Amino acid sequence: MNKLDMANTDERIFPKILRKQAEQAGDSPFLVTESQSISFAEAERITNCLAGGLQALGLGRGDCIALYMGNRPEIVLLALAANKLGAVWTPISTDYKGQWLLDSLQRSRCKVLVSDWEFFPRLDPILDQLNVGQIVLHTDSMPDGAANLHSYAELAAHQPLQLDYADQDYGDICAILWTSGTTGKSKGVLQSYNNWIRAIAEGCSVQNDSREGDIILCVLPLFHTAAWLTCVYRALIEGIPCVIEEKFSVSHFWDRVRLFGATQTFALGAMGVFLLNAPEKPDDANSTLRIA
């Protein structure tokens, strides 16, 4: 565990935070799944390469990149890489399709769009209505297509950028998160670095009171603000691992906690009710979970 002091506002820039963690806690795991573990140092290296690839696609300061992806480490790495360029990232709900998807993408004014291959069929019918310069697909096998189609692997293989972030400020907008849309269409909410970091340093971190050996289990979708505040970015600042689950599962939740040795998680109210109402199992009490 390497919890950073966020009192100095000059340090409240996520690319700076990642670089510092790479220097001070380099080999410690940051982003974890059942099949991979990415350390802070590896995340720094990968995001430098991705930043170079995104810059080659024309993404720069103030531009927006839309991420239409499921829960996976790559969405976190792309978000951090975009911020290294001073660009803004916006995660699009993977439940969106048709007009809701079109509306969110149009209003994000994204210059680059990244999508998992499984969601590309939803995008294909609306691409001619989008003013998107470049499209990146997260897939092992790229289809034959237009010149503006690229692969995630292509970006990750780019020469790394080394940036100093001198032109960035803690008050800069770094992301756009979309509301749930319960009172109409979803609305894009502008988030500055300081919005995130104050909420973590003065709220989430205080509440969780992390200690050596803690591991966060993230079961929330990464198009949801709470996933970043309570899990991903908190793990980045505190220097602890964040396990990224593809989705929340009532029937497998406690098995997943035990598998990763997770000590912390965050669930929305209804999720807790679902877990409480689930049939009891003999080993339910055999859990490493300390804070939820």
PDB file of C-alpha atoms in Angstrom, residues 69-184:
ATOM      1  CA  MET A  69     -16.678  -0.860 -23.593  1.00  0.00           C
ATOM      2  CA  GLY A  70     -17.483  -3.396 -20.927  1.00  0.00           C
ATOM      3  CA  ASN A  71     -15.671  -3.760 -17.622  1.00  0.00           C
ATOM      4  CA  ARG A  72     -12.039  -4.490 -18.421  1.00  0.00           C
ATOM      5  CA  PRO A  73      -8.639  -2.964 -17.539  1.00  0.00           C
ATOM      6  CA  GLU A  74      -8.330  -1.500 -21.043  1.00  0.00           C
ATOM      7  CA  ILE A  75     -11.042   1.090 -20.425  1.00  0.00           C
ATOM      8  CA  VAL A  76      -9.093   2.374 -17.397  1.00  0.00           C
ATOM      9  CA  LEU A  77      -5.830   2.438 -19.349  1.00  0.00           C
ATOM     10  CA  LEU A  78      -7.446   4.335 -22.228  1.00  0.00           C
ATOM     11  CA  ALA A  79      -8.969   6.877 -19.840  1.00  0.00           C
ATOM     12  CA  LEU A  80      -5.592   7.539 -18.219  1.00  0.00           C
ATOM     13  CA  ALA A  81      -3.871   7.682 -21.612  1.00  0.00           C
ATOM     14  CA  ALA A  82      -6.387  10.245 -22.872  1.00  0.00           C
ATOM     15  CA  ASN A  83      -5.824  12.389 -19.784  1.00  0.00           C
ATOM     16  CA  LYS A  84      -2.085  12.293 -20.426  1.00  0.00           C
ATOM     17  CA  LEU A  85      -2.828  14.218 -23.623  1.00  0.00           C
ATOM     18  CA  GLY A  86      -5.120  16.647 -21.810  1.00  0.00           C
ATOM     19  CA  ALA A  87      -8.072  14.998 -23.571  1.00  0.00           C
ATOM     20  CA  VAL A  88     -11.463  14.221 -22.031  1.00  0.00           C
ATOM     21  CA  TRP A  89     -12.876  10.685 -21.881  1.00  0.00           C
ATOM     22  CA  THR A  90     -16.490   9.631 -21.611  1.00  0.00           C
ATOM     23  CA  PRO A  91     -17.731   6.077 -20.917  1.00  0.00           C
ATOM     24  CA  ILE A  92     -20.932   5.170 -22.761  1.00  0.00           C
ATOM     25  CA  SER A  93     -23.348   2.730 -21.114  1.00  0.00           C
ATOM     26  CA  THR A  94     -23.152  -0.688 -22.750  1.00  0.00           C
ATOM     27  CA  ASP A  95     -26.932  -0.904 -22.302  1.00  0.00           C
ATOM     28  CA  TYR A  96     -27.390   1.904 -24.842  1.00  0.00           C
ATOM     29  CA  LYS A  97     -28.345   1.191 -28.424  1.00  0.00           C
ATOM     30  CA  GLY A  98     -30.298   2.893 -31.165  1.00  0.00           C
ATOM     31  CA  GLN A  99     -31.339   6.479 -30.503  1.00  0.00           C
ATOM     32  CA  TRP A 100     -30.052   6.539 -26.904  1.00  0.00           C
ATOM     33  CA  LEU A 101     -26.603   5.470 -28.096  1.00  0.00           C
ATOM     34  CA  LEU A 102     -26.641   7.921 -30.994  1.00  0.00           C
ATOM     35  CA  ASP A 103     -27.729  10.787 -28.767  1.00  0.00           C
ATOM     36  CA  SER A 104     -24.967  10.225 -26.189  1.00  0.00           C
ATOM     37  CA  LEU A 105     -22.269   9.931 -28.831  1.00  0.00           C
ATOM     38  CA  GLN A 106     -23.454  12.977 -30.746  1.00  0.00           C
ATOM     39  CA  ARG A 107     -23.604  15.115 -27.618  1.00  0.00           C
ATOM     40  CA  SER A 108     -20.168  13.942 -26.455  1.00  0.00           C
ATOM     41  CA  ARG A 109     -18.681  15.361 -29.690  1.00  0.00           C
ATOM     42  CA  CYS A 110     -16.064  12.639 -29.556  1.00  0.00           C
ATOM     43  CA  LYS A 111     -13.138  12.778 -31.957  1.00  0.00           C
ATOM     44  CA  VAL A 112     -12.203   9.148 -31.303  1.00  0.00           C
ATOM     45  CA  LEU A 113     -14.546   6.274 -30.473  1.00  0.00           C
ATOM     46  CA  VAL A 114     -13.343   3.023 -28.902  1.00  0.00           C
ATOM     47  CA  SER A 115     -15.648   0.008 -28.839  1.00  0.00           C
ATOM     48  CA  ASP A 116     -15.470  -3.636 -27.865  1.00  0.00           C
ATOM     49  CA  TRP A 117     -16.030  -5.794 -30.935  1.00  0.00           C
ATOM     50  CA  GLU A 118     -19.189  -7.296 -29.448  1.00  0.00           C
ATOM     51  CA  PHE A 119     -20.861  -3.868 -29.450  1.00  0.00           C
ATOM     52  CA  PHE A 120     -19.791  -2.837 -32.939  1.00  0.00           C
ATOM     53  CA  PRO A 121     -22.983  -4.194 -34.588  1.00  0.00           C
ATOM     54  CA  ARG A 122     -24.928  -1.586 -32.592  1.00  0.00           C
ATOM     55  CA  LEU A 123     -22.647   1.169 -33.871  1.00  0.00           C
ATOM     56  CA  ASP A 124     -22.607   0.179 -37.519  1.00  0.00           C
ATOM     57  CA  PRO A 125     -26.150   1.441 -38.328  1.00  0.00           C
ATOM     58  CA  ILE A 126     -25.499   4.890 -36.818  1.00  0.00           C
ATOM     59  CA  LEU A 127     -21.911   5.591 -37.903  1.00  0.00           C
ATOM     60  CA  ASP A 128     -23.005   7.712 -40.859  1.00  0.00           C
ATOM     61  CA  GLN A 129     -24.786  10.022 -38.393  1.00  0.00           C
ATOM     62  CA  LEU A 130     -21.696  10.511 -36.235  1.00  0.00           C
ATOM     63  CA  ASN A 131     -18.925  12.977 -36.873  1.00  0.00           C
ATOM     64  CA  VAL A 132     -16.220  10.672 -35.506  1.00  0.00           C
ATOM     65  CA  GLY A 133     -12.777  10.925 -37.041  1.00  0.00           C
ATOM     66  CA  GLN A 134     -11.274   7.636 -35.854  1.00  0.00           C
ATOM     67  CA  ILE A 135     -12.707   4.367 -34.547  1.00  0.00           C
ATOM     68  CA  VAL A 136     -10.725   1.895 -32.445  1.00  0.00           C
ATOM     69  CA  LEU A 137     -11.932  -1.665 -31.931  1.00  0.00           C
ATOM     70  CA  HIS A 138     -10.920  -3.882 -29.039  1.00  0.00           C
ATOM     71  CA  THR A 139     -10.721  -7.185 -30.885  1.00  0.00           C
ATOM     72  CA  ASP A 140      -8.220  -9.909 -31.737  1.00  0.00           C
ATOM     73  CA  SER A 141      -9.256  -9.965 -35.391  1.00  0.00           C
ATOM     74  CA  MET A 142      -9.804  -6.687 -37.215  1.00  0.00           C
ATOM     75  CA  PRO A 143     -12.387  -6.666 -40.012  1.00  0.00           C
ATOM     76  CA  ASP A 144     -11.652  -5.246 -43.432  1.00  0.00           C
ATOM     77  CA  GLY A 145     -12.918  -1.703 -43.344  1.00  0.00           C
ATOM     78  CA  ALA A 146     -12.360   1.964 -43.790  1.00  0.00           C
ATOM     79  CA  ALA A 147      -9.077   3.745 -43.236  1.00  0.00           C
ATOM     80  CA  ASN A 148     -10.368   5.201 -39.984  1.00  0.00           C
ATOM     81  CA  LEU A 149     -10.665   1.758 -38.349  1.00  0.00           C
ATOM     82  CA  HIS A 150      -7.866   0.865 -35.938  1.00  0.00           C
ATOM     83  CA  SER A 151      -7.200  -1.795 -33.309  1.00  0.00           C
ATOM     84  CA  TYR A 152      -6.440  -1.384 -29.623  1.00  0.00           C
ATOM     85  CA  ALA A 153      -3.306  -3.476 -30.204  1.00  0.00           C
ATOM     86  CA  GLU A 154      -2.139  -0.932 -32.785  1.00  0.00           C
ATOM     87  CA  LEU A 155      -2.379   1.849 -30.227  1.00  0.00           C
ATOM     88  CA  ALA A 156      -0.678  -0.202 -27.504  1.00  0.00           C
ATOM     89  CA  ALA A 157       2.262  -0.966 -29.814  1.00  0.00           C
ATOM     90  CA  HIS A 158       2.975   2.718 -30.448  1.00  0.00           C
ATOM     91  CA  GLN A 159       6.153   4.429 -29.324  1.00  0.00           C
ATOM     92  CA  PRO A 160       5.588   5.742 -25.759  1.00  0.00           C
ATOM     93  CA  LEU A 161       5.176   9.428 -25.058  1.00  0.00           C
ATOM     94  CA  GLN A 162       6.997  11.112 -22.200  1.00  0.00           C
ATOM     95  CA  LEU A 163       4.977  14.115 -21.043  1.00  0.00           C
ATOM     96  CA  ASP A 164       5.425  16.564 -18.171  1.00  0.00           C
ATOM     97  CA  TYR A 165       1.753  17.700 -17.803  1.00  0.00           C
ATOM     98  CA  ALA A 166       2.931  21.263 -17.181  1.00  0.00           C
ATOM     99  CA  ASP A 167      -0.031  22.608 -19.154  1.00  0.00           C
ATOM    100  CA  GLN A 168      -2.598  20.751 -17.022  1.00  0.00           C
ATOM    101  CA  ASP A 169      -4.358  22.039 -13.906  1.00  0.00           C
ATOM    102  CA  TYR A 170      -6.304  20.235 -11.192  1.00  0.00           C
ATOM    103  CA  GLY A 171      -9.400  22.184 -12.207  1.00  0.00           C
ATOM    104  CA  ASP A 172      -9.284  20.917 -15.802  1.00  0.00           C
ATOM    105  CA  ILE A 173     -12.188  18.823 -17.088  1.00  0.00           C
ATOM    106  CA  CYS A 174     -10.920  15.277 -17.512  1.00  0.00           C
ATOM    107  CA  ALA A 175     -14.112  13.247 -18.035  1.00  0.00           C
ATOM    108  CA  ILE A 176     -17.804  13.341 -18.883  1.00  0.00           C
ATOM    109  CA  LEU A 177     -20.043  10.928 -16.979  1.00  0.00           C
ATOM    110  CA  TRP A 178     -23.661  10.381 -17.989  1.00  0.00           C
ATOM    111  CA  THR A 179     -26.587  10.464 -15.582  1.00  0.00           C
ATOM    112  CA  SER A 180     -28.991   7.537 -15.378  1.00  0.00           C
ATOM    113  CA  GLY A 181     -31.678   9.331 -17.375  1.00  0.00           C
ATOM    114  CA  THR A 182     -34.485   8.588 -14.906  1.00  0.00           C
ATOM    115  CA  THR A 183     -36.010  12.042 -15.513  1.00  0.00           C
ATOM    116  CA  GLY A 184     -35.486  12.089 -19.280  1.00  0.00           C
TER     117      GLY A 184
END
